[in-house]
PDB file of C-alpha atoms in Angstrom:
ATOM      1  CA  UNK A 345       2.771   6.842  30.241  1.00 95.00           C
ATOM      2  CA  UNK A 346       1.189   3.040  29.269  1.00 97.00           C
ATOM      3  CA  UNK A 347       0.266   2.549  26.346  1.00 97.00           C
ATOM      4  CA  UNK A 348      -3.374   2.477  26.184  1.00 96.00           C
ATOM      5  CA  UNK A 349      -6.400   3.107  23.334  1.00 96.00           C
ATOM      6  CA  UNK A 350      -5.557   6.276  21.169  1.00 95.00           C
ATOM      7  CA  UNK A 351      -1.662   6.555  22.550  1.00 96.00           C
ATOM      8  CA  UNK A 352       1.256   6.277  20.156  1.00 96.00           C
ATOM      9  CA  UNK A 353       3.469   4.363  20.514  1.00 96.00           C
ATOM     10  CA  UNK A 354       7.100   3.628  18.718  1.00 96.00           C
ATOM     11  CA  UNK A 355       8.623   0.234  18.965  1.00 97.00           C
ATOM     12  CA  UNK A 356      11.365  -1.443  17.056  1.00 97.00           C
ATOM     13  CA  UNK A 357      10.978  -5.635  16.218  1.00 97.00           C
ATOM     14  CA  UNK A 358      11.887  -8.453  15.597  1.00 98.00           C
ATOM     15  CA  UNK A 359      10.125 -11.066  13.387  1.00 98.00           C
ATOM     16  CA  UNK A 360      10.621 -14.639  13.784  1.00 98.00           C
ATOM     17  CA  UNK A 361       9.776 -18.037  12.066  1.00 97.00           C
ATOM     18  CA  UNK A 362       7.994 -20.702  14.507  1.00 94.00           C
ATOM     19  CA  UNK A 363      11.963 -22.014  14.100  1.00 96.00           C
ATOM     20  CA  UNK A 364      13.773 -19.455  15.723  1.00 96.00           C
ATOM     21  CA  UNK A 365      14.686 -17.662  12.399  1.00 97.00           C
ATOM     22  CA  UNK A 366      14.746 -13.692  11.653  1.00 98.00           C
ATOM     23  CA  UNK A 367      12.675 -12.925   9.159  1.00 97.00           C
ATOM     24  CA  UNK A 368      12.502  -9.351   9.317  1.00 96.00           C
ATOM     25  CA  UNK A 369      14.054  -6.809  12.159  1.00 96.00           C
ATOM     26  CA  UNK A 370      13.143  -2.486  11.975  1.00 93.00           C
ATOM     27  CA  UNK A 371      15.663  -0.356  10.886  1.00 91.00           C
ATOM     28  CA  UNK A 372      14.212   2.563  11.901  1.00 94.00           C
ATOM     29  CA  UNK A 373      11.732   2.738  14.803  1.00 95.00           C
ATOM     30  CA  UNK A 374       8.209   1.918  13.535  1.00 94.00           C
ATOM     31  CA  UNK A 375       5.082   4.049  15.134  1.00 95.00           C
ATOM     32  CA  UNK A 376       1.339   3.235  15.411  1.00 95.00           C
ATOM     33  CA  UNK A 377      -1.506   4.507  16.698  1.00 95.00           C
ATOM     34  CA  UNK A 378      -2.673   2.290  19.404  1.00 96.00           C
ATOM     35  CA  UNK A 379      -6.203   0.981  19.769  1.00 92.00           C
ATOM     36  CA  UNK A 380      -7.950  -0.651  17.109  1.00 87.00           C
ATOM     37  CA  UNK A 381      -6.925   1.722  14.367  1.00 88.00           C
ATOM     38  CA  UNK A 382      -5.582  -0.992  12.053  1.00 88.00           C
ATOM     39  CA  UNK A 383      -2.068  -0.158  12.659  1.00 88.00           C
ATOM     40  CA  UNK A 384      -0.823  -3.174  14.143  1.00 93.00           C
ATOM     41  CA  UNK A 385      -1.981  -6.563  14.294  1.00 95.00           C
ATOM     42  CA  UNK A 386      -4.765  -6.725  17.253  1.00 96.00           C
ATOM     43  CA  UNK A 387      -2.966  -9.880  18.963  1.00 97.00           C
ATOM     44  CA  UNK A 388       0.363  -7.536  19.013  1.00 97.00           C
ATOM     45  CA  UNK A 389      -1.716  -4.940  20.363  1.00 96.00           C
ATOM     46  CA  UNK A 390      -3.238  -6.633  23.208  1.00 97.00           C
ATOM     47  CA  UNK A 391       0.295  -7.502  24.536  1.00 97.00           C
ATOM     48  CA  UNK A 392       1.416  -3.922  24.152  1.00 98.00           C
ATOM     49  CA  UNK A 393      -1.310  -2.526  26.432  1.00 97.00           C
ATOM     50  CA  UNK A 394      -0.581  -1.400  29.283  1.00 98.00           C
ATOM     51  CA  UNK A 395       3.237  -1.514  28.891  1.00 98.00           C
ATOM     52  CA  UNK A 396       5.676   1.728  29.278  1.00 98.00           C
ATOM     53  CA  UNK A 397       9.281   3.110  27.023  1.00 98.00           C
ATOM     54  CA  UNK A 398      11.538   0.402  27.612  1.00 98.00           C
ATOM     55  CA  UNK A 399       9.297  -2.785  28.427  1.00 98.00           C
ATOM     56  CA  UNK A 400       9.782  -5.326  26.202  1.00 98.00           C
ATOM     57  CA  UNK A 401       7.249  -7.975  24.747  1.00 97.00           C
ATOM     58  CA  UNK A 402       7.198 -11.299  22.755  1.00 98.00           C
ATOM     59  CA  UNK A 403       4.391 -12.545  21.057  1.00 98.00           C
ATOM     60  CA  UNK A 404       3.274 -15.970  19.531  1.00 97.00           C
ATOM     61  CA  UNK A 405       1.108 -15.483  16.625  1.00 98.00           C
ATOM     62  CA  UNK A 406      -0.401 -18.180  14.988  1.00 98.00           C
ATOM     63  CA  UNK A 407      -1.559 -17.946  10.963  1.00 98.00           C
ATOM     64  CA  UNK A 408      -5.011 -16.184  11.948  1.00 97.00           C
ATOM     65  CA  UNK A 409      -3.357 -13.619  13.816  1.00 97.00           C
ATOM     66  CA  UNK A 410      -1.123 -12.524  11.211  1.00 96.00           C
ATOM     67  CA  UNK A 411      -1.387 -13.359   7.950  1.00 96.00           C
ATOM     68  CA  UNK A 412      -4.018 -15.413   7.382  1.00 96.00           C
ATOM     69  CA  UNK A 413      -3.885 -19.695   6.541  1.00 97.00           C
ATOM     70  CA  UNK A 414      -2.469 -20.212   2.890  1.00 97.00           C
ATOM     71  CA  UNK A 415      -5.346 -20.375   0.419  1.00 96.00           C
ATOM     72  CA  UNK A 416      -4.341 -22.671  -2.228  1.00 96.00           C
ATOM     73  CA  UNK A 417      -7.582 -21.083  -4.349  1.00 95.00           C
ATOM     74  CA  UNK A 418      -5.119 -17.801  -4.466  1.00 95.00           C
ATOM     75  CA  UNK A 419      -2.385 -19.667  -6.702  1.00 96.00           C
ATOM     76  CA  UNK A 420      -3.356 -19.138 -10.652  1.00 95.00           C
ATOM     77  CA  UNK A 421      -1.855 -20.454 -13.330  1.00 96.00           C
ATOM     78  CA  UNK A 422      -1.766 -18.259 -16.565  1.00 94.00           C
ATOM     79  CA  UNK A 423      -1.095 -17.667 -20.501  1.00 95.00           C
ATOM     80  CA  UNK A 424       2.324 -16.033 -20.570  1.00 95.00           C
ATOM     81  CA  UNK A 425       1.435 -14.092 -23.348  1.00 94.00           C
ATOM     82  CA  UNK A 426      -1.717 -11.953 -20.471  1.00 92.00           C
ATOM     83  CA  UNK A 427       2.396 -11.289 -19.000  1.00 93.00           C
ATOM     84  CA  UNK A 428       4.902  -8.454 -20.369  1.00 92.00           C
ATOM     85  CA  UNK A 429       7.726 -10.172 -22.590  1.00 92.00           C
ATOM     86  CA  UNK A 430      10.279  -9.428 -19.632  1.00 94.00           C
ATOM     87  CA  UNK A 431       7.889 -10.727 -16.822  1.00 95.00           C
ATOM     88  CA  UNK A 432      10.193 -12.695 -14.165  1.00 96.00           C
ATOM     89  CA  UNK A 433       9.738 -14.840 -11.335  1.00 96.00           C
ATOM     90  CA  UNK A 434       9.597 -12.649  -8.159  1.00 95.00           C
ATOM     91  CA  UNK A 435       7.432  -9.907  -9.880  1.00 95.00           C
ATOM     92  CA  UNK A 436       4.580  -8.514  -8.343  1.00 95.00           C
ATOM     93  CA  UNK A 437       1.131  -7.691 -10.115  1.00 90.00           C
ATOM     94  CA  UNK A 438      -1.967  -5.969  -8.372  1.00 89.00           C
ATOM     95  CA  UNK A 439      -5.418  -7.583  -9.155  1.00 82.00           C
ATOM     96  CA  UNK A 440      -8.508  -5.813  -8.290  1.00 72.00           C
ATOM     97  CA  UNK A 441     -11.219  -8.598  -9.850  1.00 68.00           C
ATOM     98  CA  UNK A 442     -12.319  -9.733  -6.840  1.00 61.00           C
ATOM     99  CA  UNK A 443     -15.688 -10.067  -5.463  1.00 62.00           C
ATOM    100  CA  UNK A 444     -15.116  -5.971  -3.410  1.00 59.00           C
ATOM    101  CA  UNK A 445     -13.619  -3.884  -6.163  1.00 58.00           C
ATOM    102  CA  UNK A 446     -11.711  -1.577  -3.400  1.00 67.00           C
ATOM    103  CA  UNK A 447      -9.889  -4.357  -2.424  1.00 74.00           C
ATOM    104  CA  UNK A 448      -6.145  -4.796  -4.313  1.00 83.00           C
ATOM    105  CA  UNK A 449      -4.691  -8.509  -4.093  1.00 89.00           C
ATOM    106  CA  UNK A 450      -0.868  -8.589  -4.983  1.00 92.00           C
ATOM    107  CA  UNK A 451      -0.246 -11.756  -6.971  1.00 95.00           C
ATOM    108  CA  UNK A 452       3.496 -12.399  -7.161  1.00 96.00           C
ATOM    109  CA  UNK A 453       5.070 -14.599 -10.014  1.00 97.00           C
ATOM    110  CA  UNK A 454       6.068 -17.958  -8.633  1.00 96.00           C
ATOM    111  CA  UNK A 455       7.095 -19.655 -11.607  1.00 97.00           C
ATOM    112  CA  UNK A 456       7.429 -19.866 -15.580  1.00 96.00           C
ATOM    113  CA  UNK A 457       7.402 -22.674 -17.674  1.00 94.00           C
ATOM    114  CA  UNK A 458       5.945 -24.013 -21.052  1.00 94.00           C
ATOM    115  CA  UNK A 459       4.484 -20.849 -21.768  1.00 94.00           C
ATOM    116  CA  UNK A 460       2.596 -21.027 -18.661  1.00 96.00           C
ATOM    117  CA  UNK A 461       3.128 -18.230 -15.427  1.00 97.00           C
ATOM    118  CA  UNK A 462       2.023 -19.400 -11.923  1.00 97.00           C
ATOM    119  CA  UNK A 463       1.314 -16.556  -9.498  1.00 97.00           C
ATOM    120  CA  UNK A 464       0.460 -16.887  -6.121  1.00 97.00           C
ATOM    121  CA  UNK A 465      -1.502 -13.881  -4.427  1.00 95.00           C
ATOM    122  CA  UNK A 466      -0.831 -15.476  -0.562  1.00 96.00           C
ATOM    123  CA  UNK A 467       1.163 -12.975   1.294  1.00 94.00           C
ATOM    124  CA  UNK A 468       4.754 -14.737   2.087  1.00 93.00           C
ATOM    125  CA  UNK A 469       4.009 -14.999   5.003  1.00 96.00           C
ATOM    126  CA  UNK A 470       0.500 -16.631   5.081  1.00 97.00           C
ATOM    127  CA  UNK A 471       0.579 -20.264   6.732  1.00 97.00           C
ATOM    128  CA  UNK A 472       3.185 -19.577   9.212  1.00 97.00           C
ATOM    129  CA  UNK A 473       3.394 -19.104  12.915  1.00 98.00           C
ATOM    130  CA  UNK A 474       5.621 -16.268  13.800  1.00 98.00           C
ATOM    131  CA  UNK A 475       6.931 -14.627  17.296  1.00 98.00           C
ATOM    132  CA  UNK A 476       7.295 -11.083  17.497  1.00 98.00           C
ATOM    133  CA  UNK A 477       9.475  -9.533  19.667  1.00 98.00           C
ATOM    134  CA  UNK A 478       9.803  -5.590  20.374  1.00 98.00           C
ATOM    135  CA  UNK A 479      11.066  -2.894  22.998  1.00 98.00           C
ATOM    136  CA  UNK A 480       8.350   0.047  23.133  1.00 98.00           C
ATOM    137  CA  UNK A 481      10.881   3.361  22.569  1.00 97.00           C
ATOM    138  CA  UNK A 482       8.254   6.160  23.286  1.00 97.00           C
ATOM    139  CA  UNK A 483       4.240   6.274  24.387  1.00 97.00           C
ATOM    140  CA  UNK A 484       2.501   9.745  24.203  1.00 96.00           C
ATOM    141  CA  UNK A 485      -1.327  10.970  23.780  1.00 95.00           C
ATOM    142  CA  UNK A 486      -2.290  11.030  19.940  1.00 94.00           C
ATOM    143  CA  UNK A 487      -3.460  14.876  18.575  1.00 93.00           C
ATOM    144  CA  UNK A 488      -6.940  15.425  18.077  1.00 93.00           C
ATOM    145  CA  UNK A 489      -5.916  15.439  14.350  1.00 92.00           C
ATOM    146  CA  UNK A 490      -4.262  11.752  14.439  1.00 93.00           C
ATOM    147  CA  UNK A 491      -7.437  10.482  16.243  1.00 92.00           C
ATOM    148  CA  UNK A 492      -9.933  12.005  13.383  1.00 91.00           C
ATOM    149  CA  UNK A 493      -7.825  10.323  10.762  1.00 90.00           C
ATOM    150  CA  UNK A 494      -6.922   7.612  12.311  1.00 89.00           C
ATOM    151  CA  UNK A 495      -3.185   7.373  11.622  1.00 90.00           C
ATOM    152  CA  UNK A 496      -0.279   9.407  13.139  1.00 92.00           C
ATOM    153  CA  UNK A 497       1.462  12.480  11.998  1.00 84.00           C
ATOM    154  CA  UNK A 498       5.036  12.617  11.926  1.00 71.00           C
ATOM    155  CA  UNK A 499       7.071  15.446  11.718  1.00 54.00           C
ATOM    156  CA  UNK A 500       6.574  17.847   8.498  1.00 38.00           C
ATOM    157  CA  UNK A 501       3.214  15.407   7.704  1.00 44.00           C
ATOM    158  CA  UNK A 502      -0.162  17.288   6.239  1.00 41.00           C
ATOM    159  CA  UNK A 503      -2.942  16.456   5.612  1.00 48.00           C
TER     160      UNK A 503
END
């Protein structure tokens, strides 16, 4: 079967810097519902379609494709004291003040000094041009159910 709108598929990958460098590789076989449903970047999608178990893809994706530019707006600088006592560099906070109140921002602590905490709420990856390379392990027709919520069901999932 291709792969096609409202077929899952499973894939394992491979993510790359713009240098050649791993960034992140599957463990376990990641599946999606394919077309549109927001499980996937759309780029990554596009080069999927139309390909069958065992083909094999690579794509370029440049900032706006994955993660977005860096916004340099997103870095804050705040009181330590708004912080726990224990707050460390690498430690993630949610932030829901933004202009859409559904919408969660994950700041992550950058650095501490003077009494001062910088966090930066830029996913990691923002900026940077990545390659992503995977081999499509299975394609089948999405349930009824999958397609009315939008995500798949795994095995022992309810809803």
């Amino acid at each position: 079967m291709q792969i096609a709108d409202d077929t899952v598929v499973t894939l394992t990958y491979k993510l790359y810097s713009a240098a050649g460098e791993l960034i992140e590789e599957t463990r376990e076989p990641i599946t999606y519902l394919h077309g549109g449903h927001h499980g996937i970047f759309p780029r990554i999608e596009d080069a999927l379609t139309e390909k069958r178990t065992g083909d094999t893809c690579s794509v370029a994706l440049e900032p706006e494709d994955a993660f977005g530019e860096y916004d340099a707006e997103l870095v804050r600088v705040e009181a330590q004291d708004r912080f726990p006592a224990d707050v460390q560099v690498g430690m993630q906070y949610e932030d829901t003040s933004g202009e859409d109140d559904e919408e969660v921002r994950v700041f992550t602590v950058t650095d501490i000094a003077d009494g001062r905490v910088v966090v930066d709420g830029n996913h990691p990856l923002a900026g940077q041009r990545l390659r992503f390379d995977c081999t499509v392990l299975d394609v089948r027709a999405a349930t009824p159910d999958e397609l009315e919520h939008g995500h798949v069901h795994g095995p022992g999932a309810h809803h």
